[in-house]
Short mmCIF file of C-alpha atoms in Angstrom, two decimals:
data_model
loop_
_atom_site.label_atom_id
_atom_site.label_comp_id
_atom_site.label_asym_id
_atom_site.label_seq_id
_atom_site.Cartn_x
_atom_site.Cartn_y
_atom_site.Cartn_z
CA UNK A 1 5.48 -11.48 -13.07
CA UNK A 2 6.17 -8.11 -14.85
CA UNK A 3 4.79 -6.71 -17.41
CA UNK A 4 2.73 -3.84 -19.09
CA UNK A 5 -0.95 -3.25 -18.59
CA UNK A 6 -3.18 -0.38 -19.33
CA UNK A 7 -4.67 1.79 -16.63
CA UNK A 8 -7.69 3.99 -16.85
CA UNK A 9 -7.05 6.89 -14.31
CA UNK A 10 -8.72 10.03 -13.18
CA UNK A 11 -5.60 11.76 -12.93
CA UNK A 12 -2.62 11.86 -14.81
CA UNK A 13 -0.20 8.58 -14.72
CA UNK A 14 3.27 8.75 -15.19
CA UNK A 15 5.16 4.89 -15.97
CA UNK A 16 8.30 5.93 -13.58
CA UNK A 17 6.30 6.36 -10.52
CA UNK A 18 2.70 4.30 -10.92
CA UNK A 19 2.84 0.48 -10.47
CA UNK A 20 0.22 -1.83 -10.03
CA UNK A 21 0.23 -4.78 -7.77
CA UNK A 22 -2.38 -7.76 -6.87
CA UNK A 23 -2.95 -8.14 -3.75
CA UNK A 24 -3.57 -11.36 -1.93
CA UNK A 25 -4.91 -12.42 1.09
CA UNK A 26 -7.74 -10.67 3.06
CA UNK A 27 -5.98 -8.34 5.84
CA UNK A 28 -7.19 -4.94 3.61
CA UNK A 29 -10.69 -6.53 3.00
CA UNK A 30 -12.87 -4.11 5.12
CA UNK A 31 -13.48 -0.11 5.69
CA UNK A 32 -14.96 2.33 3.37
CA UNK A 33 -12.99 1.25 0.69
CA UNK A 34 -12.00 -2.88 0.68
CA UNK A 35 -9.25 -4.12 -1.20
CA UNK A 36 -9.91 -7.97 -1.72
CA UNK A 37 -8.09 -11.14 -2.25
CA UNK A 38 -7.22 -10.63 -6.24
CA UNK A 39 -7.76 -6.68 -6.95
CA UNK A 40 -5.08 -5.06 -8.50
CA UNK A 41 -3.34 -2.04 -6.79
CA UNK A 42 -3.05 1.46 -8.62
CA UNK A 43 0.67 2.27 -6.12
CA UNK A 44 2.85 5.21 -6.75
CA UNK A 45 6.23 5.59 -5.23
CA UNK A 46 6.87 8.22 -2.69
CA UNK A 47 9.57 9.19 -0.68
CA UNK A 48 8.57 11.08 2.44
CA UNK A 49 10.90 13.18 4.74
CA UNK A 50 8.32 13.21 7.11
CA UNK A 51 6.85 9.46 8.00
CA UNK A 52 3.64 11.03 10.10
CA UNK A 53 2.44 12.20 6.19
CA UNK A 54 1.65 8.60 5.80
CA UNK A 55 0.07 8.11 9.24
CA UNK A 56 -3.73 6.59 8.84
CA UNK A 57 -3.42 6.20 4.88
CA UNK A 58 -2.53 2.38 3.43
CA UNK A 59 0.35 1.97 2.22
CA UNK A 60 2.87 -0.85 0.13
CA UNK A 61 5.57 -1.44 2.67
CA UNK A 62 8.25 -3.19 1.25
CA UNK A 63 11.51 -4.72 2.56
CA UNK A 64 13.80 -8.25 2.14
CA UNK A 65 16.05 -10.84 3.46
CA UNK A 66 18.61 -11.67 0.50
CA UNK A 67 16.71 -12.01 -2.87
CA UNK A 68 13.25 -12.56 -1.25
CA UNK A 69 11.45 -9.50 -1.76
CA UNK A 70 8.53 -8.90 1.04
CA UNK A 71 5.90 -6.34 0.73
CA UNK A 72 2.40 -5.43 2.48
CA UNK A 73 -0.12 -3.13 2.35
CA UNK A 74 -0.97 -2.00 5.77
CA UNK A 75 -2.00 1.85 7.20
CA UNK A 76 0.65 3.14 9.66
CA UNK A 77 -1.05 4.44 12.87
CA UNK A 78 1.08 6.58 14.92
CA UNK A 79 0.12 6.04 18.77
CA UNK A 80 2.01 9.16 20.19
CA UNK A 81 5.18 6.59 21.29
CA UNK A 82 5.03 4.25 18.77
CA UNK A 83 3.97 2.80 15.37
CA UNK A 84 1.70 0.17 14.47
CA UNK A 85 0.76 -1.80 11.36
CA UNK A 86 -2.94 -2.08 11.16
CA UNK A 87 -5.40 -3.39 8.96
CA UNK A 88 -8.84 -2.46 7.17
CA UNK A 89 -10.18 -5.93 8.02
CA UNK A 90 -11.32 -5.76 11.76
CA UNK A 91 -10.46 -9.83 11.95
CA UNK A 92 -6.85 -8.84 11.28
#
């Protein structure tokens, strides 16, 4: 579904690069700062020349097969060789 909804921020929001999503499912529920099954998202878009800027922060990782749209929040973890997907909930 998309719509409009209004946002209380701390900093400034601007429409072209803030989204909100809801996430579902309980791979983010854990660490100093949980997102559970059902809480809606505050995302902004970024485009980053340099992927290790991302490294240990969560992140909306998006990609597709066709029209089906996929998309996860996860926190990139570079291990020195390679990257992997990890997630705040330690049963994930």
């Amino acid at each position: 579904m998309v719509g409009q909804l209004a946002v209380e921020a701390t900093r400034p929001l601007d429409a072209k690069r803030h989204f909100v999503i809801r996430a579902t499912g309980e791979s983010m529920d854990g660490g100093p700062m949980p997102i559970r099954d059902g809480d809606l998202v505050l995302c902004e878009w970024l485009t980053v020349s340099d992927p290790h800027k991302v490294d240990g922060r969560a992140v909306l990782l998006t990609g597709g097969v066709g029209d089906e749209v996929l998309a996860e929040l996860k926190i990139p973890v570079w291990t020195g060789t390679e990257w992997l997907l990890r997630s705040a909930n330690p049963d994930y």
